[in-house]
PDB file of C-alpha atoms in Angstrom:
ATOM      1  CA  MET A 177      -9.486 -11.810   2.829  1.00 40.00           C
ATOM      2  CA  THR A 178     -13.160 -10.838   1.599  1.00 44.00           C
ATOM      3  CA  VAL A 179     -15.032  -7.768   2.326  1.00 44.00           C
ATOM      4  CA  ALA A 180     -16.885  -9.297   4.888  1.00 41.00           C
ATOM      5  CA  ALA A 181     -14.225 -10.600   6.763  1.00 42.00           C
ATOM      6  CA  ALA A 182     -12.307  -7.519   7.076  1.00 43.00           C
ATOM      7  CA  GLY A 183     -13.873  -6.685  10.417  1.00 46.00           C
ATOM      8  CA  PRO A 184     -12.091  -5.911  13.859  1.00 51.00           C
ATOM      9  CA  LEU A 185      -9.090  -7.064  14.664  1.00 58.00           C
ATOM     10  CA  ASP A 186      -9.430 -10.261  16.629  1.00 60.00           C
ATOM     11  CA  ARG A 187      -6.408 -11.881  18.474  1.00 67.00           C
ATOM     12  CA  ARG A 188      -5.580 -14.117  15.871  1.00 70.00           C
ATOM     13  CA  ARG A 189      -4.909 -11.007  13.695  1.00 69.00           C
ATOM     14  CA  LEU A 190      -3.105  -9.049  16.276  1.00 71.00           C
ATOM     15  CA  TRP A 191      -0.819 -12.110  16.723  1.00 73.00           C
ATOM     16  CA  ARG A 192      -0.070 -12.237  13.115  1.00 74.00           C
ATOM     17  CA  ILE A 193       0.944  -8.731  13.143  1.00 78.00           C
ATOM     18  CA  GLY A 194       3.211  -9.502  16.134  1.00 76.00           C
ATOM     19  CA  LEU A 195       4.642 -12.173  14.388  1.00 75.00           C
ATOM     20  CA  GLY A 196       5.320 -10.212  11.153  1.00 77.00           C
ATOM     21  CA  PHE A 197       7.185  -7.560  13.086  1.00 79.00           C
ATOM     22  CA  ALA A 198       9.339 -10.303  15.127  1.00 79.00           C
ATOM     23  CA  VAL A 199      10.063 -12.075  11.716  1.00 76.00           C
ATOM     24  CA  PHE A 200      10.939  -8.781  10.350  1.00 77.00           C
ATOM     25  CA  LEU A 201      13.421  -8.046  13.239  1.00 76.00           C
ATOM     26  CA  LEU A 202      14.878 -11.421  13.325  1.00 79.00           C
ATOM     27  CA  ALA A 203      15.599 -11.220   9.593  1.00 77.00           C
ATOM     28  CA  PHE A 204      17.530  -8.232  10.012  1.00 76.00           C
ATOM     29  CA  GLY A 205      19.285  -9.763  13.145  1.00 75.00           C
ATOM     30  CA  ALA A 206      20.387 -12.727  11.062  1.00 77.00           C
ATOM     31  CA  ALA A 207      21.561 -10.643   8.023  1.00 75.00           C
ATOM     32  CA  ALA A 208      23.726  -8.309  10.640  1.00 71.00           C
ATOM     33  CA  ALA A 209      25.282 -11.533  12.285  1.00 69.00           C
ATOM     34  CA  VAL A 210      26.512 -12.910   9.021  1.00 72.00           C
ATOM     35  CA  LEU A 211      27.801  -9.274   8.352  1.00 72.00           C
ATOM     36  CA  ASP A 212      29.103  -6.972  11.065  1.00 74.00           C
ATOM     37  CA  PRO A 213      26.910  -6.812  13.826  1.00 80.00           C
ATOM     38  CA  ALA A 214      28.998  -3.766  15.199  1.00 81.00           C
ATOM     39  CA  ALA A 215      28.957  -2.084  11.905  1.00 79.00           C
ATOM     40  CA  LEU A 216      25.128  -2.110  11.622  1.00 80.00           C
ATOM     41  CA  ALA A 217      24.761  -0.878  15.279  1.00 83.00           C
ATOM     42  CA  GLU A 218      27.337   1.936  14.710  1.00 85.00           C
ATOM     43  CA  ARG A 219      25.257   3.176  11.665  1.00 87.00           C
ATOM     44  CA  LEU A 220      22.246   2.963  13.494  1.00 85.00           C
ATOM     45  CA  GLY A 221      23.419   4.871  16.428  1.00 87.00           C
ATOM     46  CA  SER A 222      24.681   7.481  14.120  1.00 89.00           C
ATOM     47  CA  LEU A 223      20.996   8.536  13.098  1.00 90.00           C
ATOM     48  CA  SER A 224      19.663  11.588  14.818  1.00 93.00           C
ATOM     49  CA  ALA A 225      16.203  12.192  16.215  1.00 94.00           C
ATOM     50  CA  GLY A 226      15.909  15.041  13.916  1.00 95.00           C
ATOM     51  CA  LEU A 227      16.342  12.756  10.955  1.00 96.00           C
ATOM     52  CA  VAL A 228      13.794  10.013  12.236  1.00 95.00           C
ATOM     53  CA  ALA A 229      11.188  13.149  12.774  1.00 97.00           C
ATOM     54  CA  ALA A 230      11.918  13.804   9.233  1.00 97.00           C
ATOM     55  CA  LEU A 231      11.243  10.346   7.987  1.00 97.00           C
ATOM     56  CA  LEU A 232       8.131  10.061  10.064  1.00 97.00           C
ATOM     57  CA  ALA A 233       6.838  13.386   8.534  1.00 97.00           C
ATOM     58  CA  LEU A 234       7.415  12.543   5.132  1.00 97.00           C
ATOM     59  CA  SER A 235       5.471   9.214   5.635  1.00 97.00           C
ATOM     60  CA  LEU A 236       2.475  11.340   6.900  1.00 97.00           C
ATOM     61  CA  VAL A 237       2.748  13.507   3.945  1.00 97.00           C
ATOM     62  CA  ASN A 238       2.384  10.332   1.596  1.00 97.00           C
ATOM     63  CA  TYR A 239      -0.547   9.299   3.897  1.00 96.00           C
ATOM     64  CA  ALA A 240      -2.272  12.749   3.563  1.00 96.00           C
ATOM     65  CA  VAL A 241      -1.910  12.953  -0.111  1.00 96.00           C
ATOM     66  CA  ARG A 242      -2.954   9.288  -1.006  1.00 95.00           C
ATOM     67  CA  LEU A 243      -5.990  10.031   1.371  1.00 96.00           C
ATOM     68  CA  LEU A 244      -6.859  13.177  -0.827  1.00 96.00           C
ATOM     69  CA  ARG A 245      -6.762  10.849  -4.029  1.00 95.00           C
ATOM     70  CA  TRP A 246      -9.188   8.798  -2.054  1.00 95.00           C
ATOM     71  CA  ARG A 247     -11.519  11.731  -1.600  1.00 95.00           C
ATOM     72  CA  LEU A 248     -10.950  12.322  -5.420  1.00 92.00           C
ATOM     73  CA  PHE A 249     -11.960   8.974  -6.850  1.00 91.00           C
ATOM     74  CA  ALA A 250     -14.556   8.628  -4.317  1.00 91.00           C
ATOM     75  CA  GLY A 251     -16.442  11.808  -5.667  1.00 87.00           C
ATOM     76  CA  PRO A 252     -17.812  10.434  -9.057  1.00 86.00           C
ATOM     77  CA  LEU A 253     -19.034   7.323  -7.497  1.00 84.00           C
ATOM     78  CA  GLY A 254     -20.803   8.948  -4.527  1.00 85.00           C
ATOM     79  CA  ALA A 255     -18.501   7.257  -2.129  1.00 87.00           C
ATOM     80  CA  GLN A 256     -17.461  10.234  -0.398  1.00 88.00           C
ATOM     81  CA  ALA A 257     -17.818  10.262   3.267  1.00 92.00           C
ATOM     82  CA  PRO A 258     -17.410  13.224   5.646  1.00 93.00           C
ATOM     83  CA  LEU A 259     -13.719  14.379   6.070  1.00 93.00           C
ATOM     84  CA  GLY A 260     -13.556  13.260   9.472  1.00 92.00           C
ATOM     85  CA  GLU A 261     -14.809   9.730   8.609  1.00 93.00           C
ATOM     86  CA  ASP A 262     -12.705   9.535   5.741  1.00 94.00           C
ATOM     87  CA  VAL A 263      -9.524  10.360   7.907  1.00 95.00           C
ATOM     88  CA  LEU A 264     -10.286   8.032  10.486  1.00 94.00           C
ATOM     89  CA  THR A 265     -11.351   5.024   8.173  1.00 94.00           C
ATOM     90  CA  TYR A 266      -8.409   5.535   6.047  1.00 94.00           C
ATOM     91  CA  MET A 267      -5.792   5.705   9.120  1.00 94.00           C
ATOM     92  CA  ALA A 268      -7.299   2.827  10.936  1.00 93.00           C
ATOM     93  CA  SER A 269      -7.169   0.352   7.841  1.00 91.00           C
ATOM     94  CA  PHE A 270      -3.416   0.631   7.776  1.00 92.00           C
ATOM     95  CA  ALA A 271      -3.493  -1.666  10.845  1.00 88.00           C
ATOM     96  CA  LEU A 272      -3.950  -4.424   8.293  1.00 84.00           C
ATOM     97  CA  THR A 273      -1.229  -2.881   5.698  1.00 83.00           C
ATOM     98  CA  ALA A 274       1.188  -6.051   6.433  1.00 75.00           C
ATOM     99  CA  THR A 275      -1.226  -8.396   4.376  1.00 69.00           C
ATOM    100  CA  PRO A 276      -0.366  -9.704   0.874  1.00 63.00           C
ATOM    101  CA  GLY A 277      -0.857  -6.977  -1.537  1.00 55.00           C
ATOM    102  CA  LYS A 278      -1.994  -4.802   1.413  1.00 63.00           C
ATOM    103  CA  ALA A 279      -5.232  -6.376   0.642  1.00 63.00           C
ATOM    104  CA  GLY A 280      -5.906  -6.073   4.361  1.00 69.00           C
ATOM    105  CA  GLU A 281      -6.570  -2.448   3.774  1.00 78.00           C
ATOM    106  CA  LEU A 282     -10.212  -3.522   2.512  1.00 83.00           C
ATOM    107  CA  LEU A 283     -10.772  -2.959   6.333  1.00 88.00           C
ATOM    108  CA  ARG A 284     -11.514   0.602   4.761  1.00 91.00           C
ATOM    109  CA  VAL A 285     -14.477  -0.350   3.014  1.00 90.00           C
ATOM    110  CA  TRP A 286     -15.918  -2.314   5.760  1.00 90.00           C
ATOM    111  CA  LEU A 287     -15.507   0.423   7.954  1.00 92.00           C
ATOM    112  CA  LEU A 288     -17.419   2.789   5.649  1.00 92.00           C
ATOM    113  CA  LYS A 289     -19.899   0.553   5.423  1.00 90.00           C
ATOM    114  CA  ARG A 290     -20.509   0.324   9.046  1.00 89.00           C
ATOM    115  CA  ARG A 291     -20.025   3.912   9.926  1.00 90.00           C
ATOM    116  CA  CYS A 292     -21.499   5.769   6.713  1.00 90.00           C
ATOM    117  CA  GLY A 293     -23.420   3.019   5.332  1.00 89.00           C
ATOM    118  CA  LEU A 294     -21.793   3.321   2.049  1.00 90.00           C
ATOM    119  CA  SER A 295     -22.126   0.098  -0.107  1.00 85.00           C
ATOM    120  CA  TYR A 296     -19.208  -2.159  -1.231  1.00 84.00           C
ATOM    121  CA  ALA A 297     -20.319  -1.577  -4.798  1.00 81.00           C
ATOM    122  CA  ARG A 298     -19.327   2.251  -4.493  1.00 85.00           C
ATOM    123  CA  THR A 299     -16.249   1.784  -2.133  1.00 89.00           C
ATOM    124  CA  LEU A 300     -14.548  -1.333  -3.895  1.00 85.00           C
ATOM    125  CA  PRO A 301     -13.976   0.392  -7.123  1.00 85.00           C
ATOM    126  CA  VAL A 302     -12.444   3.380  -5.213  1.00 89.00           C
ATOM    127  CA  PHE A 303     -10.141   0.687  -3.565  1.00 89.00           C
ATOM    128  CA  LEU A 304      -9.045  -0.622  -6.687  1.00 83.00           C
ATOM    129  CA  ALA A 305      -8.533   2.651  -8.441  1.00 84.00           C
ATOM    130  CA  ASP A 306      -6.238   3.823  -5.439  1.00 88.00           C
ATOM    131  CA  ARG A 307      -4.470   0.595  -5.422  1.00 86.00           C
ATOM    132  CA  LEU A 308      -3.946   0.643  -9.339  1.00 82.00           C
ATOM    133  CA  CYS A 309      -2.782   4.526  -8.993  1.00 86.00           C
ATOM    134  CA  ASP A 310      -0.243   3.423  -6.469  1.00 88.00           C
ATOM    135  CA  LEU A 311       1.105   0.615  -8.812  1.00 83.00           C
ATOM    136  CA  LEU A 312       1.400   3.123 -12.045  1.00 84.00           C
ATOM    137  CA  ALA A 313       3.019   5.694  -9.861  1.00 89.00           C
ATOM    138  CA  LEU A 314       5.539   3.347  -8.486  1.00 88.00           C
ATOM    139  CA  SER A 315       6.308   2.272 -12.190  1.00 83.00           C
ATOM    140  CA  VAL A 316       6.999   5.438 -13.142  1.00 83.00           C
ATOM    141  CA  LEU A 317       9.397   6.398  -9.861  1.00 86.00           C
ATOM    142  CA  SER A 318      11.007   2.884 -10.510  1.00 84.00           C
ATOM    143  CA  LEU A 319      12.165   3.335 -14.081  1.00 78.00           C
ATOM    144  CA  GLY A 320      15.548   4.357 -13.180  1.00 67.00           C
ATOM    145  CA  ALA A 321      16.182   1.339 -10.996  1.00 65.00           C
ATOM    146  CA  LEU A 322      14.299  -1.145 -13.458  1.00 64.00           C
ATOM    147  CA  GLY A 323      16.461   0.232 -16.127  1.00 62.00           C
ATOM    148  CA  TRP A 324      19.759  -1.271 -14.055  1.00 60.00           C
ATOM    149  CA  VAL A 325      18.312  -4.497 -13.954  1.00 56.00           C
ATOM    150  CA  VAL A 326      16.550  -5.207 -17.172  1.00 52.00           C
ATOM    151  CA  GLY A 327      18.673  -2.495 -19.315  1.00 54.00           C
ATOM    152  CA  GLY A 328      17.516   0.898 -19.978  1.00 52.00           C
ATOM    153  CA  ALA A 329      15.932   0.235 -23.510  1.00 54.00           C
ATOM    154  CA  LEU A 330      13.360  -2.234 -21.865  1.00 56.00           C
ATOM    155  CA  ALA A 331      12.610  -0.347 -18.557  1.00 55.00           C
ATOM    156  CA  LEU A 332       9.978   2.017 -19.935  1.00 57.00           C
ATOM    157  CA  PRO A 333       7.862  -0.851 -22.225  1.00 66.00           C
ATOM    158  CA  VAL A 334       8.097  -3.306 -19.270  1.00 61.00           C
ATOM    159  CA  ALA A 335       6.544  -0.306 -16.675  1.00 58.00           C
ATOM    160  CA  VAL A 336       4.156   1.079 -19.620  1.00 61.00           C
ATOM    161  CA  GLY A 337       2.861  -2.525 -20.513  1.00 65.00           C
ATOM    162  CA  LEU A 338       2.180  -3.543 -16.960  1.00 62.00           C
ATOM    163  CA  GLY A 339       0.522  -0.332 -15.889  1.00 61.00           C
ATOM    164  CA  GLY A 340      -1.255   0.462 -18.947  1.00 63.00           C
ATOM    165  CA  GLY A 341      -2.377  -3.229 -19.166  1.00 63.00           C
ATOM    166  CA  LEU A 342      -4.139  -2.846 -15.707  1.00 59.00           C
ATOM    167  CA  LEU A 343      -5.356   0.531 -16.388  1.00 61.00           C
ATOM    168  CA  LEU A 344      -7.329  -0.852 -19.434  1.00 61.00           C
ATOM    169  CA  LEU A 345      -8.690  -3.603 -17.740  1.00 58.00           C
ATOM    170  CA  PHE A 346      -9.951  -1.429 -14.921  1.00 59.00           C
ATOM    171  CA  LEU A 347     -11.529   0.833 -17.654  1.00 60.00           C
ATOM    172  CA  ARG A 348     -12.817  -1.972 -20.039  1.00 61.00           C
ATOM    173  CA  PRO A 349     -13.604  -4.589 -17.211  1.00 58.00           C
ATOM    174  CA  ALA A 350     -15.850  -6.961 -19.555  1.00 62.00           C
ATOM    175  CA  PRO A 351     -13.032  -9.454 -19.525  1.00 62.00           C
ATOM    176  CA  LEU A 352     -12.593  -9.297 -15.599  1.00 61.00           C
ATOM    177  CA  ILE A 353     -16.296  -9.599 -15.098  1.00 62.00           C
ATOM    178  CA  ALA A 354     -16.418 -12.679 -17.556  1.00 66.00           C
ATOM    179  CA  LEU A 355     -13.374 -14.423 -15.250  1.00 66.00           C
ATOM    180  CA  VAL A 356     -15.628 -13.452 -12.234  1.00 64.00           C
ATOM    181  CA  GLY A 357     -18.536 -15.088 -13.768  1.00 65.00           C
ATOM    182  CA  ALA A 358     -16.448 -17.949 -14.905  1.00 69.00           C
ATOM    183  CA  LEU A 359     -15.032 -18.416 -11.291  1.00 69.00           C
ATOM    184  CA  TYR A 360     -18.485 -18.518  -9.804  1.00 62.00           C
ATOM    185  CA  GLY A 361     -19.517 -21.024 -12.396  1.00 68.00           C
ATOM    186  CA  ARG A 362     -16.875 -23.576 -11.107  1.00 68.00           C
ATOM    187  CA  LEU A 363     -16.971 -22.854  -7.620  1.00 67.00           C
ATOM    188  CA  ARG A 364     -20.919 -22.180  -6.802  1.00 66.00           C
ATOM    189  CA  ARG A 365     -19.827 -20.691  -3.599  1.00 67.00           C
ATOM    190  CA  TRP A 366     -20.009 -16.874  -2.089  1.00 64.00           C
ATOM    191  CA  PRO A 367     -22.753 -15.745  -4.298  1.00 70.00           C
ATOM    192  CA  ARG A 368     -22.826 -12.447  -2.656  1.00 66.00           C
ATOM    193  CA  GLY A 369     -19.112 -11.693  -2.587  1.00 64.00           C
ATOM    194  CA  PHE A 370     -19.136 -12.547  -6.679  1.00 62.00           C
ATOM    195  CA  ALA A 371     -21.971 -10.431  -7.058  1.00 70.00           C
ATOM    196  CA  GLN A 372     -20.272  -7.454  -5.235  1.00 64.00           C
ATOM    197  CA  ALA A 373     -17.147  -8.087  -7.503  1.00 65.00           C
ATOM    198  CA  ARG A 374     -19.194  -7.981 -10.474  1.00 67.00           C
ATOM    199  CA  ARG A 375     -21.015  -4.475  -9.513  1.00 66.00           C
ATOM    200  CA  ALA A 376     -17.627  -2.737  -8.228  1.00 63.00           C
ATOM    201  CA  LEU A 377     -16.099  -3.755 -11.719  1.00 64.00           C
ATOM    202  CA  ARG A 378     -18.900  -2.014 -13.502  1.00 66.00           C
ATOM    203  CA  GLN A 379     -18.837   0.926 -11.447  1.00 64.00           C
ATOM    204  CA  GLY A 380     -15.310   1.176 -12.461  1.00 62.00           C
ATOM    205  CA  GLU A 381     -16.642   2.188 -15.791  1.00 64.00           C
ATOM    206  CA  ARG A 382     -17.561   5.324 -14.211  1.00 65.00           C
ATOM    207  CA  LEU A 383     -14.188   6.571 -13.748  1.00 68.00           C
ATOM    208  CA  ARG A 384     -13.085   7.114 -17.415  1.00 68.00           C
ATOM    209  CA  ARG A 385     -11.661  10.450 -16.947  1.00 73.00           C
ATOM    210  CA  PRO A 386      -8.109  11.261 -18.213  1.00 73.00           C
ATOM    211  CA  GLY A 387      -7.879  14.142 -15.770  1.00 79.00           C
ATOM    212  CA  LEU A 388      -8.794  12.150 -13.011  1.00 83.00           C
ATOM    213  CA  TRP A 389      -6.294   9.377 -13.428  1.00 84.00           C
ATOM    214  CA  LEU A 390      -3.512  11.965 -14.445  1.00 84.00           C
ATOM    215  CA  ALA A 391      -4.397  13.757 -10.682  1.00 89.00           C
ATOM    216  CA  GLY A 392      -4.444  10.372  -9.144  1.00 89.00           C
ATOM    217  CA  VAL A 393      -1.159   9.127 -10.371  1.00 87.00           C
ATOM    218  CA  GLY A 394       0.343  12.497  -9.880  1.00 91.00           C
ATOM    219  CA  LEU A 395      -0.611  12.474  -6.468  1.00 95.00           C
ATOM    220  CA  GLY A 396       0.831   8.877  -6.040  1.00 93.00           C
ATOM    221  CA  LEU A 397       4.098  10.335  -7.262  1.00 92.00           C
ATOM    222  CA  VAL A 398       4.174  13.058  -4.670  1.00 95.00           C
ATOM    223  CA  GLY A 399       3.539  10.567  -1.952  1.00 95.00           C
ATOM    224  CA  TRP A 400       5.500   7.674  -2.683  1.00 96.00           C
ATOM    225  CA  GLY A 401       8.506  10.379  -3.919  1.00 95.00           C
ATOM    226  CA  CYS A 402       8.406  11.771  -0.273  1.00 96.00           C
ATOM    227  CA  GLU A 403       8.726   8.307   1.143  1.00 95.00           C
ATOM    228  CA  GLY A 404      11.576   7.576  -1.301  1.00 95.00           C
ATOM    229  CA  ALA A 405      13.155  10.890  -0.432  1.00 96.00           C
ATOM    230  CA  GLY A 406      13.657   9.343   3.223  1.00 96.00           C
ATOM    231  CA  LEU A 407      15.938   6.778   1.757  1.00 96.00           C
ATOM    232  CA  TRP A 408      17.728   9.610   0.286  1.00 96.00           C
ATOM    233  CA  LEU A 409      18.160  11.403   3.484  1.00 96.00           C
ATOM    234  CA  VAL A 410      19.360   8.360   5.340  1.00 96.00           C
ATOM    235  CA  LEU A 411      21.871   7.405   2.744  1.00 95.00           C
ATOM    236  CA  GLN A 412      23.143  11.082   3.112  1.00 94.00           C
ATOM    237  CA  ALA A 413      23.454  10.547   6.747  1.00 94.00           C
ATOM    238  CA  LEU A 414      24.988   7.404   6.849  1.00 93.00           C
ATOM    239  CA  GLY A 415      27.722   8.630   4.554  1.00 90.00           C
ATOM    240  CA  SER A 416      27.040   6.768   1.334  1.00 88.00           C
ATOM    241  CA  PRO A 417      24.859   9.625  -0.690  1.00 87.00           C
ATOM    242  CA  LEU A 418      22.955   8.479  -4.011  1.00 89.00           C
ATOM    243  CA  ALA A 419      21.448  11.218  -6.265  1.00 89.00           C
ATOM    244  CA  LEU A 420      17.863  12.140  -5.336  1.00 91.00           C
ATOM    245  CA  PRO A 421      16.169  10.435  -8.370  1.00 89.00           C
ATOM    246  CA  GLU A 422      18.319   7.084  -7.729  1.00 90.00           C
ATOM    247  CA  ALA A 423      17.348   6.796  -4.194  1.00 93.00           C
ATOM    248  CA  VAL A 424      13.782   7.195  -4.978  1.00 93.00           C
ATOM    249  CA  ALA A 425      13.735   4.572  -7.716  1.00 90.00           C
ATOM    250  CA  VAL A 426      15.418   2.278  -5.325  1.00 93.00           C
ATOM    251  CA  PHE A 427      12.858   2.432  -2.954  1.00 95.00           C
ATOM    252  CA  ALA A 428      10.000   2.284  -5.563  1.00 92.00           C
ATOM    253  CA  LEU A 429      11.254  -0.578  -7.316  1.00 89.00           C
ATOM    254  CA  SER A 430      11.787  -2.748  -3.975  1.00 90.00           C
ATOM    255  CA  LEU A 431       8.041  -1.876  -3.330  1.00 90.00           C
ATOM    256  CA  VAL A 432       6.951  -3.402  -6.572  1.00 85.00           C
ATOM    257  CA  VAL A 433       9.166  -6.544  -5.742  1.00 84.00           C
ATOM    258  CA  GLY A 434       7.515  -6.880  -2.438  1.00 83.00           C
ATOM    259  CA  VAL A 435       4.102  -6.495  -4.015  1.00 79.00           C
ATOM    260  CA  ALA A 436       5.186  -8.966  -7.004  1.00 74.00           C
ATOM    261  CA  SER A 437       6.125 -11.395  -4.168  1.00 69.00           C
ATOM    262  CA  LEU A 438       2.437 -11.372  -2.669  1.00 64.00           C
ATOM    263  CA  LEU A 439       4.008 -11.761   0.978  1.00 69.00           C
ATOM    264  CA  PRO A 440       2.453  -9.779   3.829  1.00 65.00           C
ATOM    265  CA  GLY A 441       3.331  -6.339   3.468  1.00 62.00           C
ATOM    266  CA  GLY A 442       5.925  -7.316   1.001  1.00 67.00           C
ATOM    267  CA  LEU A 443       7.956  -8.709   4.158  1.00 74.00           C
ATOM    268  CA  GLY A 444      11.149 -10.029   2.591  1.00 78.00           C
ATOM    269  CA  GLY A 445      10.896  -9.265  -0.945  1.00 81.00           C
ATOM    270  CA  THR A 446      10.931  -5.504  -0.219  1.00 87.00           C
ATOM    271  CA  GLU A 447      13.783  -5.847   2.325  1.00 88.00           C
ATOM    272  CA  ALA A 448      15.719  -7.957  -0.206  1.00 87.00           C
ATOM    273  CA  GLY A 449      15.233  -5.712  -3.306  1.00 88.00           C
ATOM    274  CA  MET A 450      16.295  -2.552  -1.649  1.00 92.00           C
ATOM    275  CA  VAL A 451      19.360  -3.893  -0.103  1.00 91.00           C
ATOM    276  CA  GLY A 452      20.534  -5.798  -3.681  1.00 90.00           C
ATOM    277  CA  LEU A 453      19.933  -2.472  -5.564  1.00 91.00           C
ATOM    278  CA  LEU A 454      21.824  -0.469  -3.023  1.00 93.00           C
ATOM    279  CA  LEU A 455      24.760  -2.925  -3.392  1.00 92.00           C
ATOM    280  CA  LEU A 456      24.260  -2.803  -7.205  1.00 88.00           C
ATOM    281  CA  ARG A 457      24.925   1.177  -6.612  1.00 88.00           C
ATOM    282  CA  GLY A 458      28.090   0.732  -4.677  1.00 90.00           C
ATOM    283  CA  VAL A 459      26.578   1.046  -1.057  1.00 92.00           C
ATOM    284  CA  PRO A 460      28.496  -0.873   1.711  1.00 91.00           C
ATOM    285  CA  ALA A 461      26.734  -3.827   2.862  1.00 89.00           C
ATOM    286  CA  ALA A 462      26.115  -2.653   6.424  1.00 89.00           C
ATOM    287  CA  THR A 463      25.073   0.827   5.293  1.00 92.00           C
ATOM    288  CA  ALA A 464      22.482  -0.835   2.947  1.00 92.00           C
ATOM    289  CA  LEU A 465      21.234  -3.069   5.876  1.00 91.00           C
ATOM    290  CA  ALA A 466      20.840  -0.190   8.221  1.00 92.00           C
ATOM    291  CA  ALA A 467      19.221   2.141   5.614  1.00 94.00           C
ATOM    292  CA  THR A 468      16.594  -0.520   4.647  1.00 94.00           C
ATOM    293  CA  LEU A 469      15.624  -1.208   8.318  1.00 92.00           C
ATOM    294  CA  THR A 470      15.404   2.407   9.281  1.00 95.00           C
ATOM    295  CA  VAL A 471      13.065   3.360   5.940  1.00 95.00           C
ATOM    296  CA  ARG A 472      10.806   0.234   6.594  1.00 94.00           C
ATOM    297  CA  LEU A 473      10.482   0.979  10.394  1.00 93.00           C
ATOM    298  CA  ALA A 474       9.238   4.451   9.238  1.00 95.00           C
ATOM    299  CA  THR A 475       6.916   3.494   6.423  1.00 94.00           C
ATOM    300  CA  LEU A 476       5.733   0.278   6.552  1.00 91.00           C
ATOM    301  CA  TRP A 477       5.406  -0.334  10.447  1.00 92.00           C
ATOM    302  CA  PHE A 478       4.960   3.106  11.395  1.00 95.00           C
ATOM    303  CA  ALA A 479       1.851   2.957   9.159  1.00 93.00           C
ATOM    304  CA  VAL A 480       0.693  -0.249  10.982  1.00 92.00           C
ATOM    305  CA  ALA A 481       1.218   1.503  14.491  1.00 93.00           C
ATOM    306  CA  LEU A 482      -0.840   4.431  13.425  1.00 94.00           C
ATOM    307  CA  GLY A 483      -3.363   2.076  11.979  1.00 93.00           C
ATOM    308  CA  LEU A 484      -3.753   0.256  15.398  1.00 91.00           C
ATOM    309  CA  CYS A 485      -3.913   3.516  17.247  1.00 92.00           C
ATOM    310  CA  PHE A 486      -6.986   4.768  15.054  1.00 93.00           C
ATOM    311  CA  LEU A 487      -8.740   1.489  14.621  1.00 90.00           C
ATOM    312  CA  PRO A 488     -10.207   1.456  18.247  1.00 89.00           C
ATOM    313  CA  PHE A 489     -11.880   4.779  17.454  1.00 90.00           C
ATOM    314  CA  ALA A 490     -13.118   3.423  14.185  1.00 90.00           C
ATOM    315  CA  LEU A 491     -14.855   0.726  16.002  1.00 86.00           C
ATOM    316  CA  ARG A 492     -15.909   2.855  18.926  1.00 78.00           C
ATOM    317  CA  ARG A 493     -19.320   4.013  17.437  1.00 63.00           C
ATOM    318  CA  ARG A 494     -21.870   3.535  14.502  1.00 58.00           C
ATOM    319  CA  ARG A 495     -23.537   5.829  12.020  1.00 50.00           C
ATOM    320  CA  SER A 496     -26.775   5.300  10.428  1.00 46.00           C
ATOM    321  CA  ALA A 497     -26.757   5.445   6.540  1.00 41.00           C
TER     322      ALA A 497
END
């Protein structure tokens, strides 16, 4: 999805969002049919309205913390819009969260250009830094669960190697710039898009402040940790408690698996990872399925619903540069 294509939702995109949600529900329905539909229904019915409200509140904290991080990185690049505009465009971009690697959230940079006149060369590096901080934070949070899968001795080197390598490429982008040039040399198409990518990568060099990245990753730890705490609350309510660090690690690693799958919104990969990790920790199958369904509705699909609510307002009026 290019920046230029990240425009208003048309019927086709709306249809894809609806289809993704339908597939999500059908997959859980099929899993329940194979296991024990009555047990799943009983567990879902035991969740209180207060618990659901707490889950949604934790998700809102995550969004607020990550918006703060966006503004933190936007400042050095001159890409900071007025607070109201940043809130509106940040939330509206969640409408396209259910895309591979959340690339649909590039809608944010399109809206900032349309409403505030901010160029893609300024906002794309902020978007990339935002995604990279998320990956680094999730890698840290998932260390415990990664240790269960690959062995405790390998968990830290794998996480540090992945996150550190990506951060180094972002701050020293010469290899990536050369790769972009080579791709354009082969394709000889979309010159403006390739030029925007090169400019955005060069702008990333302006973010070489260790304190900035420590703050960005720290905010990611807080935001995603809140959503991981939601899984902990659900498991407590369902009578299969895990320690808080374990529940957060399960949540974080399942998100990383979803991103690696390159499926829209991590659909399938995230859910399978979360259920599998919970089973690995001794959580009954019906409970693992109910917890995963509840958490994904309160995180991914809550974000999409909020984005669809904010998007019409983000598209309603335009501001001069």
